[in-house]
């Protein structure tokens, strides 16, 4: 499920009848059936207690609220609600539950990190091939049909790998790069450090050639959050200097402007940028429309997708261009406050664990890396509709699950370490 989730959007370009959403629905159902059959046959044990945690509880509350919105009188289509609710809420709960059932030992978390790293390297390799050898027939077909308007622009070509689009690729690969960069500081094995440092550098390259300006928030915010979590003054000083230097170069100099990707990233810090002004104008229009809709216009009714259920609908003409604006439009200010509360609770709980609960260095380091990367995605989501999309949304939910299961992993490794220490002391006494 995890691996196919990474490639499903790319596969849908080659097999046009393959819908990413329907494909993932089928895969999730198959995984659930396989887990149940393995449990009944005794081939696999699961920790049912794992699913009782703050994350699944929060995901369930969010699902209940979104189900309640079916009664929203401004929602024109139950089919539209169901199609969109999967990405907005249903996958959040399902992936959290499946991950909590399967992840029983910390070694499985390590395996997932290595698998994610290999998948990220294949994504960067695909983008590298697109840049240096060109697009294949399926990618050109997608560009001619719809993607070219946002990917072949006056500032250059934006590369998207096998992700749904360049924005998803740039932000998702930046998220991976931040996590792997900090994980490299955590793991004790030398070769693991080298592997994750290399993967992080490759992800930084992928972020750059995606031409996604909003993805810059991920490393900037991730580094800031990590320094706060680490509570080490020397790391804080180095991070502040590096962040200030990078910001200063992009904001106040022309260094690197000969490179089209650096030039595009520089526009992220330009308040007079045309696309930024369009976003502000669109949000002003939506603000007027949403004044009498505290529970939103209905899930599935934002952007052009509402044309399927209500032709020439007013909202179909106004792009949201932001995950939070999308949530606000479809679930109202009430839904937006609830959603933001859940997101803040997740990183807040991770911060609490790092400060007061976790003792094992590797477990704490992985949680610090995930909280830092997730915080960066939160900020980037203001300008990109990234959460809930393949494959970044699934990885995000998996990372959140690891955070909430980390006290169990911490206890496992601490007890193992104490047992080894006792055995060592016993051997010394015998000698």
XYZ file of C-alpha atoms in Angstrom:
431
model
C 0.000 0.000 0.000
C 2.774 2.406 0.980
C 4.848 1.726 -2.148
C 1.942 1.724 -4.616
C 0.621 4.928 -3.053
C 3.876 6.549 -4.150
C 3.435 5.595 -7.807
C -0.337 5.554 -8.295
C -0.609 9.086 -9.732
C 2.161 8.410 -12.229
C 0.584 5.111 -13.268
C -2.743 6.841 -13.931
C -1.069 8.862 -16.707
C -0.242 5.654 -18.572
C -3.467 3.800 -17.806
C -6.055 6.535 -18.252
C -8.892 4.403 -16.912
C -6.940 4.104 -13.646
C -8.249 6.666 -11.193
C -5.793 7.294 -8.309
C -8.647 7.634 -5.809
C -10.467 4.452 -6.816
C -7.181 2.542 -7.052
C -6.199 3.549 -3.516
C -9.665 2.636 -2.239
C -9.259 -0.852 -3.669
C -5.741 -1.184 -2.251
C -6.839 -0.069 1.220
C -9.711 -2.564 1.235
C -7.354 -5.344 0.104
C -4.845 -4.471 2.837
C -7.596 -4.530 5.475
C -8.837 -7.919 4.198
C -5.280 -9.337 4.213
C -4.699 -8.109 7.777
C -7.977 -9.672 8.942
C -7.218 -13.002 7.207
C -3.721 -13.104 8.706
C -5.117 -12.410 12.168
C -7.788 -15.098 11.844
C -5.257 -17.632 10.563
C -2.787 -16.780 13.327
C -0.053 -15.703 10.872
C 0.035 -12.121 12.075
C -0.537 -10.508 15.431
C -1.637 -6.926 15.824
C -1.640 -4.563 18.753
C -5.286 -3.555 18.990
C -4.379 -1.225 21.859
C -2.271 0.801 19.404
C -5.337 2.147 17.645
C -6.539 3.772 20.861
C -4.484 6.940 20.746
C -4.930 10.677 20.431
C -4.375 10.711 16.664
C -7.076 8.193 15.766
C -9.417 9.920 18.216
C -8.779 13.297 16.551
C -9.171 11.756 13.071
C -12.480 10.196 14.171
C -13.790 13.550 15.468
C -12.859 15.174 12.153
C -14.639 12.380 10.256
C -17.796 12.819 12.368
C -17.819 16.558 11.654
C -17.391 15.970 7.913
C -20.179 13.357 7.921
C -22.386 15.906 9.660
C -21.751 18.237 6.708
C -23.709 15.868 4.447
C -26.740 17.630 5.921
C -25.366 21.002 4.829
C -28.114 22.498 2.608
C -25.492 24.155 0.368
C -24.036 20.728 -0.546
C -25.546 19.842 -3.931
C -24.339 16.261 -4.263
C -23.698 13.331 -1.939
C -21.501 11.829 -4.662
C -19.479 15.042 -4.692
C -19.175 14.870 -0.903
C -17.980 11.262 -1.003
C -15.476 11.859 -3.809
C -13.849 14.750 -1.962
C -14.309 13.563 1.632
C -11.904 10.704 0.979
C -8.965 13.082 0.634
C -10.255 15.533 3.220
C -10.975 13.088 6.051
C -11.530 9.361 5.301
C -7.934 8.518 4.327
C -6.698 10.349 7.430
C -8.538 7.940 9.720
C -7.945 4.778 7.677
C -4.191 5.249 7.241
C -3.812 6.162 10.915
C -5.644 2.978 11.948
C -3.776 0.683 9.539
C -0.382 2.141 10.494
C -1.146 1.829 14.204
C -2.106 -1.834 13.771
C 0.960 -2.812 11.749
C 3.769 -0.844 13.450
C 4.562 -2.893 16.554
C 8.348 -2.512 16.923
C 10.765 0.341 16.341
C 12.661 -1.747 13.798
C 9.560 -1.497 11.595
C 9.801 2.300 11.802
C 13.400 2.027 10.607
C 12.261 -0.167 7.703
C 9.621 2.400 6.742
C 12.211 5.191 6.769
C 14.500 3.217 4.458
C 11.621 2.349 2.115
C 10.515 5.993 2.047
C 14.092 7.070 1.297
C 14.398 4.631 -1.623
C 11.029 5.776 -2.990
C 12.144 9.409 -2.686
C 15.328 8.654 -4.612
C 13.296 7.062 -7.407
C 11.105 10.177 -7.487
C 14.125 12.460 -7.795
C 15.604 10.176 -10.474
C 12.371 10.388 -12.469
C 12.417 14.200 -12.252
C 16.090 14.178 -13.307
C 15.190 12.087 -16.365
C 12.366 14.505 -17.222
C 14.750 17.447 -17.019
C 17.658 15.948 -18.929
C 15.999 13.515 -21.343
C 12.518 14.952 -21.729
C 8.981 13.777 -21.004
C 7.557 10.511 -22.287
C 4.359 10.178 -24.312
C 2.015 9.874 -21.318
C 3.513 12.916 -19.594
C 3.265 14.996 -22.780
C -0.342 13.911 -23.179
C -1.085 15.087 -19.626
C 0.749 18.370 -20.227
C -1.177 19.023 -23.460
C -4.502 18.119 -21.825
C -4.247 20.243 -18.686
C -0.876 20.292 -16.961
C 1.001 22.527 -19.393
C -0.777 25.669 -18.188
C 0.905 25.441 -14.788
C 4.044 23.464 -15.654
C 5.352 25.020 -18.870
C 5.459 28.710 -17.958
C 7.461 31.792 -18.817
C 9.979 31.160 -16.025
C 10.701 27.641 -17.290
C 9.497 24.063 -16.968
C 8.368 22.698 -13.625
C 9.196 19.014 -13.218
C 6.769 16.744 -11.389
C 8.284 13.213 -11.401
C 5.453 10.660 -10.997
C 3.576 12.898 -8.555
C 0.205 14.461 -9.474
C 1.860 17.842 -10.143
C 5.008 19.868 -9.461
C 3.588 21.522 -6.320
C 2.917 18.133 -4.747
C 6.325 16.851 -5.834
C 8.252 19.898 -4.612
C 6.592 19.997 -1.215
C 6.508 16.232 -0.682
C 10.160 15.775 -1.616
C 11.123 18.760 0.559
C 9.297 17.094 3.463
C 11.292 13.904 2.843
C 14.558 15.849 2.594
C 14.002 17.600 5.923
C 13.128 14.364 7.734
C 16.066 12.420 6.287
C 18.520 15.248 6.939
C 17.645 15.298 10.629
C 17.364 11.496 10.887
C 20.975 11.348 9.668
C 21.960 13.255 12.816
C 20.151 10.690 14.936
C 21.102 7.223 13.718
C 24.304 5.775 15.138
C 25.299 3.611 12.167
C 27.809 5.397 9.898
C 26.424 3.976 6.662
C 22.878 4.910 7.661
C 24.064 8.485 8.214
C 25.724 8.602 4.791
C 22.665 7.119 3.084
C 20.215 9.571 4.661
C 22.487 12.580 4.062
C 22.756 11.605 0.383
C 18.982 11.122 0.156
C 18.365 14.489 1.812
C 20.668 16.229 -0.686
C 18.930 14.480 -3.595
C 15.557 15.611 -2.238
C 16.819 19.208 -2.067
C 17.710 18.955 -5.772
C 14.244 17.578 -6.526
C 12.605 20.435 -4.632
C 14.616 22.978 -6.633
C 13.763 21.628 -10.098
C 10.081 21.343 -9.197
C 9.945 25.146 -9.320
C 7.498 25.136 -6.388
C 7.972 28.315 -4.407
C 5.739 27.282 -1.530
C 7.957 24.270 -0.827
C 10.691 26.618 0.435
C 8.698 26.903 3.671
C 9.394 23.250 4.472
C 13.193 23.457 4.998
C 13.020 26.960 6.537
C 10.316 26.067 9.047
C 11.675 22.549 9.564
C 15.098 23.852 10.537
C 13.594 26.423 12.912
C 11.382 23.840 14.650
C 14.232 21.335 14.933
C 16.465 23.887 16.652
C 13.675 24.618 19.152
C 13.193 20.912 19.829
C 16.912 20.184 20.131
C 17.376 22.882 22.806
C 21.038 23.163 21.831
C 22.343 26.715 21.658
C 25.071 25.974 19.106
C 22.572 24.349 16.693
C 20.227 27.300 17.185
C 22.943 29.812 16.286
C 24.038 27.886 13.181
C 20.414 27.439 12.036
C 19.538 31.110 12.517
C 22.636 32.194 10.588
C 22.008 29.691 7.766
C 18.316 30.656 7.511
C 19.064 34.387 7.581
C 21.789 33.951 4.968
C 19.546 31.950 2.620
C 16.686 34.416 3.072
C 18.977 37.386 2.515
C 20.449 35.934 -0.666
C 17.021 35.168 -2.141
C 15.357 38.378 -0.975
C 18.001 41.061 -1.369
C 20.550 39.840 -3.952
C 20.651 38.580 -7.529
C 23.015 35.715 -6.734
C 22.056 32.636 -8.746
C 19.507 34.473 -10.891
C 21.112 32.977 -13.979
C 19.538 29.688 -12.908
C 15.850 29.514 -13.816
C 14.958 27.504 -10.697
C 16.675 29.916 -8.317
C 15.005 32.790 -10.156
C 11.586 31.244 -9.675
C 12.208 30.553 -5.977
C 13.231 34.176 -5.513
C 9.738 35.305 -6.543
C 8.381 33.660 -3.362
C 9.788 36.621 -1.431
C 8.405 39.266 -3.798
C 5.129 40.792 -2.479
C 4.526 42.383 -5.884
C 4.501 38.990 -7.631
C 1.472 38.739 -9.943
C 0.386 35.262 -8.820
C 0.545 36.352 -5.165
C -1.768 39.278 -5.903
C -4.206 36.977 -7.707
C -4.332 34.704 -4.644
C -5.122 37.668 -2.390
C -7.872 38.861 -4.760
C -9.401 35.370 -4.904
C -9.401 35.093 -1.126
C -11.183 38.449 -0.888
C -13.919 37.180 -3.226
C -14.280 33.992 -1.209
C -14.447 35.971 2.040
C -17.489 37.866 0.757
C -19.167 34.681 -0.441
C -18.527 32.787 2.816
C -19.920 35.401 5.214
C -23.229 33.581 5.739
C -21.834 30.015 5.539
C -20.254 29.065 8.904
C -20.352 25.370 7.920
C -19.019 25.958 4.420
C -20.348 25.572 0.920
C -20.186 21.781 1.085
C -17.397 19.248 0.709
C -16.628 18.794 -2.971
C -18.007 22.194 -3.975
C -14.759 24.177 -4.210
C -12.767 24.764 -7.379
C -13.671 23.327 -10.773
C -14.711 19.943 -9.389
C -18.073 21.431 -8.404
C -18.908 21.796 -12.119
C -19.663 18.060 -12.137
C -22.557 18.562 -9.734
C -23.630 22.197 -10.312
C -22.662 23.632 -13.719
C -21.503 27.267 -13.722
C -21.359 27.264 -9.924
C -19.818 30.483 -8.569
C -17.055 28.717 -6.604
C -15.914 26.752 -9.645
C -14.517 29.974 -11.098
C -12.337 30.804 -8.078
C -9.283 28.620 -7.365
C -8.556 28.126 -3.671
C -4.765 27.651 -4.130
C -4.387 26.659 -0.481
C -5.252 23.652 1.656
C -6.585 25.888 4.423
C -8.668 27.989 2.045
C -10.070 24.755 0.593
C -10.999 23.513 4.092
C -12.521 26.903 4.938
C -14.636 27.010 1.770
C -15.860 23.415 2.012
C -16.286 23.034 5.799
C -16.709 26.645 6.924
C -14.967 28.651 9.606
C -16.136 26.077 12.166
C -14.445 23.279 10.219
C -11.296 25.334 9.660
C -10.923 26.048 13.394
C -11.461 22.356 14.222
C -9.002 21.252 11.536
C -6.321 23.715 12.629
C -6.869 22.659 16.234
C -6.207 19.016 15.290
C -3.063 19.903 13.335
C -1.695 22.032 16.194
C -2.526 19.274 18.679
C -0.461 16.766 16.655
C 2.750 18.826 16.594
C 2.086 20.008 20.143
C 1.870 16.425 21.379
C 5.070 15.545 19.511
C 6.821 18.517 21.119
C 5.582 17.447 24.561
C 6.968 13.943 24.001
C 10.375 15.265 22.944
C 10.624 17.619 25.924
C 9.227 15.445 28.714
C 8.689 11.775 27.793
C 11.098 10.232 25.300
C 14.494 9.035 26.526
C 15.934 6.879 23.746
C 18.091 8.938 21.390
C 16.951 7.349 18.128
C 13.246 7.412 18.945
C 13.472 11.012 20.095
C 15.462 11.939 16.975
C 12.912 10.376 14.621
C 10.052 12.189 16.384
C 11.970 15.491 16.249
C 12.585 14.974 12.525
C 8.934 14.159 11.819
C 7.576 17.060 13.889
C 9.969 19.427 12.078
C 9.045 18.157 8.619
C 5.305 18.086 9.350
C 5.462 21.661 10.680
C 7.077 22.721 7.415
C 4.312 21.035 5.412
C 1.732 22.845 7.573
C 3.155 26.221 6.582
C 3.637 25.256 2.931
C -0.015 24.179 2.809
C -1.060 27.822 3.011
C -0.080 28.204 -0.637
C -0.454 24.583 -1.807
C -3.279 22.047 -1.537
C -0.912 19.328 -0.379
C -2.544 17.465 2.519
C -4.811 14.623 1.504
C -3.119 14.211 -1.880
C -1.169 11.191 -3.105
C 1.456 10.347 -2.015
C 2.356 13.099 0.472
C -0.859 12.906 2.481
C -0.405 9.187 3.203
C 3.200 9.689 4.309
C 2.104 12.591 6.492
C -0.476 10.407 8.256
C 2.078 7.616 8.675
C 4.523 10.084 10.243
C 1.841 11.344 12.604
C 1.076 7.770 13.656
C 4.749 7.130 14.430
C 4.761 10.228 16.660
C 1.804 8.963 18.681
C 3.238 5.435 18.983
C 6.703 6.684 19.939
C 6.225 6.293 23.742
C 5.754 2.553 23.148
C 8.892 2.377 20.955
C 10.812 4.380 23.529
C 9.811 1.963 26.294
C 10.777 -1.004 24.086
C 14.317 0.276 23.438
C 14.904 1.511 26.986
C 13.890 -1.866 28.414
C 16.119 -3.628 25.877
C 19.041 -1.393 26.821
C 18.470 -1.987 30.540
C 18.276 -5.765 29.988
C 21.589 -5.723 28.120
C 23.125 -3.656 30.903
C 21.938 -6.124 33.549
C 23.315 -9.065 31.542
C 26.635 -7.286 31.186
C 26.813 -6.638 34.928
C 25.930 -10.272 35.654
C 28.713 -11.477 33.320
C 31.208 -9.206 35.077
C 30.242 -10.603 38.492
C 30.672 -14.177 37.258
C 34.131 -13.352 35.995
